[in-house]
Amino acid sequence: YHPDKQEADVPAGEVEERVQRFIEIDQAWKILGNEETKKEYDLQQREDNLTKEWPLHAQIYLEDMSWNEDEQLYTLSCRCGGSYSVFKSETKDVSLVCCDTCSLVIEILQ
């Protein structure tokens, strides 16, 4: 897809598609090649997938969850017996958390 490696006999419409594809790949590389932007991307993808695939069980304020100082982790018991967990380092970036044993999701309110 690189513009410098295009064949001379490619139709104009296809050249434009290839250039557009190259731009998309370049943008993805810039996001995924940087640790901070990759983390943001991964968290957004995780949240998008949770909202599409799993039902929202409850909306919970972070301060209503149990705090584990040693692990720097907030937890909440799920009705199935599992638990919802979110690390302190993720609290600003994560708004949806999946139960570790079932398909229920909670929304963390700020």
Backbone as JSON, one array per atom type, in Angstrom:
{
  "sequence": "YHPDKQEADVPAGEVEERVQRFIEIDQAWKILGNEETKKEYDLQQREDNLTKEWPLHAQIYLEDMSWNEDEQLYTLSCRCGGSYSVFKSETKDVSLVCCDTCSLVIEILQ",
  "N": [[0.8, -1.2, 0.0], [2.14, 1.15, 0.22], [2.79, 4.39, -0.99], [5.13, 4.91, -2.49], [5.69, 2.5, -3.61], [3.92, 1.8, -5.57], [2.55, 0.32, -8.51], [2.97, 1.3, -11.92], [0.89, 0.94, -13.75], [-1.59, 0.9, -12.45], [-5.05, 1.5, -12.09], [-6.51, 4.81, -11.68], [-8.56, 5.13, -9.71], [-8.1, 2.94, -8.06], [-5.57, 3.53, -7.14], [-6.1, 5.71, -5.48], [-7.63, 4.4, -3.5], [-5.66, 2.73, -2.46], [-3.83, 4.59, -1.45], [-5.44, 5.77, 0.52], [-5.79, 3.55, 2.17], [-3.14, 3.19, 2.98], [-2.82, 5.53, 4.53], [-4.62, 4.97, 6.6], [-3.36, 2.73, 7.75], [-0.96, 3.9, 8.55], [-1.91, 5.73, 10.48], [-2.94, 3.92, 12.35], [-0.58, 2.65, 13.1], [0.74, 4.77, 14.36], [-0.87, 5.1, 16.62], [-0.87, 2.52, 17.86], [1.82, 2.1, 18.13], [2.72, 3.69, 20.14], [2.99, 3.55, 23.56], [1.28, 4.78, 25.47], [-0.94, 5.78, 23.95], [-1.75, 3.39, 22.85], [-2.64, 2.02, 25.11], [-4.88, 3.59, 25.78], [-6.41, 3.13, 23.48], [-6.82, 0.31, 23.65], [-8.34, 0.16, 26.03], [-10.62, 1.6, 25.25], [-11.57, -0.06, 23.19], [-12.13, -2.35, 24.67], [-14.18, -1.4, 26.31], [-16.11, -0.73, 24.36], [-16.63, -3.28, 23.29], [-17.7, -4.57, 25.52], [-20.13, -3.18, 25.94], [-21.53, -3.87, 23.68], [-21.8, -6.64, 23.74], [-22.53, -7.65, 26.31], [-24.91, -7.61, 29.01], [-25.85, -4.72, 30.94], [-25.54, -4.68, 34.33], [-25.58, -3.07, 36.67], [-25.22, 0.3, 37.92], [-22.56, 1.72, 39.53], [-20.97, 3.57, 42.08], [-17.52, 4.27, 42.45], [-16.58, 4.54, 45.07], [-18.33, 2.92, 46.42], [-17.45, 0.41, 46.12], [-15.38, -2.32, 47.33], [-12.16, -1.72, 48.72], [-8.85, -2.74, 48.16], [-5.94, -2.31, 49.57], [-3.33, -3.46, 49.38], [-3.27, -4.67, 46.83], [-4.03, -2.56, 45.32], [-6.66, -2.29, 44.29], [-10.05, -2.16, 43.36], [-13.03, -3.86, 44.24], [-16.1, -5.69, 43.71], [-18.72, -7.75, 44.7], [-20.41, -10.04, 42.58], [-23.73, -11.06, 41.69], [-23.64, -13.67, 40.86], [-21.67, -14.87, 42.26], [-19.14, -14.41, 41.47], [-16.77, -11.75, 40.82], [-16.4, -8.19, 40.31], [-13.7, -6.32, 39.19], [-11.42, -3.63, 39.38], [-8.44, -1.99, 38.74], [-6.7, 0.58, 40.54], [-5.16, 2.2, 38.9], [-6.55, 2.12, 36.54], [-8.92, 3.46, 36.91], [-9.58, 6.04, 35.94], [-9.8, 5.65, 33.25], [-11.51, 3.52, 32.71], [-14.9, 2.66, 32.39], [-16.72, 0.66, 32.26], [-17.04, -2.57, 33.64], [-16.47, -6.0, 33.58], [-17.86, -8.95, 35.02], [-15.88, -11.49, 36.56], [-16.68, -14.11, 36.22], [-19.17, -14.39, 34.99], [-21.46, -13.07, 32.48], [-22.29, -10.51, 33.16], [-22.19, -6.93, 33.49], [-20.92, -4.0, 35.06], [-21.38, -0.47, 35.38], [-19.1, 2.0, 36.09], [-19.52, 4.81, 37.94], [-18.48, 8.2, 38.03]],
  "CA": [[0.0, 0.0, 0.0], [2.98, 2.33, 0.31], [2.72, 5.17, -2.24], [6.37, 4.81, -3.26], [5.81, 1.16, -4.18], [2.77, 1.55, -6.45], [2.85, -0.02, -9.89], [2.62, 2.4, -12.82], [-0.32, 0.66, -14.54], [-2.77, 0.75, -11.58], [-6.08, 2.51, -12.38], [-6.52, 5.95, -10.77], [-9.44, 4.85, -8.56], [-7.44, 1.98, -7.17], [-4.45, 4.25, -6.5], [-6.69, 6.49, -4.39], [-7.97, 3.45, -2.45], [-4.42, 2.26, -1.84], [-3.3, 5.71, -0.67], [-6.3, 5.86, 1.7], [-5.45, 2.4, 3.02], [-1.83, 3.5, 3.56], [-3.05, 6.53, 5.56], [-5.24, 4.26, 7.73], [-2.32, 1.9, 8.37], [-0.03, 4.81, 9.2], [-2.57, 6.23, 11.69], [-2.98, 2.81, 13.31], [0.78, 2.45, 13.59], [1.04, 5.85, 15.31], [-1.61, 4.84, 17.86], [-0.44, 1.27, 18.49], [3.26, 2.15, 18.34], [2.96, 4.49, 21.33], [2.44, 2.78, 24.69], [0.17, 5.5, 26.1], [-2.11, 5.8, 23.07], [-2.19, 1.99, 22.71], [-3.41, 1.71, 26.32], [-6.18, 4.26, 25.62], [-7.12, 2.4, 22.42], [-7.24, -0.98, 24.18], [-9.42, 0.38, 26.99], [-11.82, 1.99, 24.49], [-12.05, -1.26, 22.51], [-12.7, -3.21, 25.7], [-15.46, -0.82, 26.71], [-17.03, -0.89, 23.23], [-17.01, -4.69, 23.2], [-18.57, -4.91, 26.65], [-21.47, -2.63, 25.76], [-22.19, -4.56, 22.57], [-21.96, -8.07, 23.96], [-23.0, -8.09, 27.61], [-25.92, -6.74, 29.63], [-25.46, -3.87, 32.05], [-26.16, -5.16, 35.56], [-25.81, -1.99, 37.63], [-24.35, 1.46, 37.91], [-21.97, 1.74, 40.87], [-19.91, 4.55, 42.35], [-16.27, 3.63, 42.84], [-16.46, 4.51, 46.53], [-19.2, 1.86, 46.94], [-16.76, -0.87, 45.94], [-14.39, -2.62, 48.36], [-10.82, -1.31, 48.35], [-7.76, -3.59, 48.63], [-4.74, -1.46, 49.55], [-2.15, -4.22, 48.93], [-3.34, -4.9, 45.39], [-4.46, -1.32, 44.67], [-7.74, -2.85, 43.5], [-11.44, -2.05, 43.8], [-13.8, -5.05, 43.89], [-17.51, -5.75, 44.08], [-19.25, -9.09, 44.47], [-21.48, -10.18, 41.61], [-24.79, -11.96, 42.18], [-23.33, -15.05, 40.47], [-20.62, -15.37, 43.13], [-17.88, -13.88, 40.97], [-16.54, -10.37, 41.26], [-15.99, -7.14, 39.4], [-12.44, -5.77, 39.7], [-10.79, -2.56, 38.61], [-7.24, -1.47, 39.39], [-6.72, 2.02, 40.76], [-4.54, 2.84, 37.73], [-7.52, 2.1, 35.44], [-10.18, 4.09, 37.28], [-9.89, 7.21, 35.11], [-9.99, 5.22, 31.87], [-12.5, 2.45, 32.58], [-16.22, 2.95, 32.94], [-17.46, -0.6, 32.29], [-16.25, -3.68, 34.17], [-17.14, -7.29, 33.44], [-17.69, -9.94, 36.08], [-14.85, -12.46, 36.18], [-17.21, -15.46, 35.99], [-20.4, -14.41, 34.19], [-21.49, -12.05, 31.43], [-22.82, -9.25, 33.64], [-21.28, -5.78, 33.46], [-21.33, -2.83, 35.83], [-20.84, 0.81, 34.93], [-18.51, 2.76, 37.18], [-19.88, 6.23, 37.87], [-17.44, 9.06, 38.62]],
  "C": [[0.85, 1.28, 0.0], [3.0, 3.07, -1.02], [3.98, 5.07, -3.1], [6.52, 3.47, -3.96], [4.64, 0.8, -5.07], [3.25, 1.22, -7.86], [2.33, 1.09, -10.79], [1.29, 2.18, -13.53], [-1.58, 0.44, -13.7], [-3.78, 1.85, -11.92], [-6.14, 3.59, -11.3], [-7.38, 5.7, -9.54], [-8.81, 3.91, -7.56], [-6.25, 2.62, -6.45], [-4.97, 5.03, -5.3], [-7.06, 5.58, -3.21], [-6.73, 2.98, -1.71], [-3.79, 3.36, -0.97], [-4.11, 5.86, 0.63], [-5.98, 4.74, 2.68], [-4.11, 2.64, 3.71], [-1.98, 4.5, 4.71], [-3.66, 5.88, 6.81], [-4.21, 3.42, 8.48], [-1.33, 2.77, 9.13], [-0.63, 5.35, 10.5], [-2.63, 5.14, 12.76], [-1.61, 2.58, 13.92], [1.14, 3.52, 14.62], [0.34, 5.62, 16.64], [-1.04, 3.62, 18.58], [1.06, 1.24, 18.76], [3.66, 2.96, 19.57], [2.26, 3.82, 22.5], [1.23, 3.46, 25.33], [-1.09, 5.49, 25.23], [-2.64, 4.38, 22.83], [-3.05, 1.59, 23.91], [-4.81, 2.33, 26.21], [-7.03, 3.52, 24.58], [-7.66, 1.07, 22.95], [-8.4, -0.84, 25.16], [-10.72, 0.77, 26.28], [-12.41, 0.78, 23.78], [-12.73, -2.2, 23.5], [-14.08, -2.71, 26.11], [-16.5, -0.98, 25.6], [-17.54, -2.32, 23.12], [-17.96, -5.08, 24.33], [-19.99, -4.41, 26.43], [-22.23, -3.33, 24.65], [-22.59, -5.99, 22.93], [-22.65, -8.46, 25.26], [-23.96, -7.1, 28.24], [-25.36, -5.93, 30.8], [-26.24, -4.29, 33.29], [-26.51, -4.02, 36.51], [-24.87, -0.83, 37.36], [-23.88, 1.68, 39.34], [-20.95, 2.87, 40.96], [-18.68, 3.81, 42.86], [-16.14, 3.51, 44.35], [-17.37, 3.47, 47.18], [-18.58, 0.47, 46.78], [-15.77, -1.08, 47.09], [-13.0, -2.27, 47.85], [-9.79, -2.25, 48.97], [-6.46, -2.79, 48.46], [-3.53, -2.19, 48.98], [-2.12, -4.38, 47.41], [-3.7, -3.64, 44.6], [-5.63, -1.61, 43.73], [-9.1, -2.6, 44.17], [-12.18, -3.31, 43.36], [-15.24, -4.92, 44.37], [-17.99, -7.15, 43.77], [-20.39, -9.05, 43.46], [-22.52, -11.15, 42.17], [-24.52, -13.41, 41.83], [-22.29, -15.69, 41.39], [-19.24, -14.92, 42.68], [-17.66, -12.47, 41.48], [-16.16, -9.47, 40.1], [-14.72, -6.55, 40.01], [-11.93, -4.68, 38.78], [-9.6, -2.02, 39.41], [-7.32, 0.05, 39.5], [-6.17, 2.75, 39.53], [-5.5, 2.92, 36.54], [-8.76, 2.96, 35.71], [-10.54, 5.3, 36.44], [-10.24, 6.82, 33.69], [-11.12, 4.22, 31.67], [-13.84, 2.89, 33.15], [-17.08, 1.7, 33.0], [-16.53, -1.72, 32.73], [-17.07, -4.95, 34.09], [-16.86, -8.18, 34.65], [-16.66, -10.97, 35.62], [-15.38, -13.87, 35.94], [-18.48, -15.51, 35.14], [-20.37, -13.26, 33.17], [-22.05, -10.71, 31.88], [-21.75, -8.17, 33.69], [-21.84, -4.71, 34.38], [-20.71, -1.59, 35.2], [-20.33, 1.54, 36.16], [-18.83, 4.22, 36.98], [-18.81, 7.06, 38.58], [-18.04, 10.14, 39.46]]
}
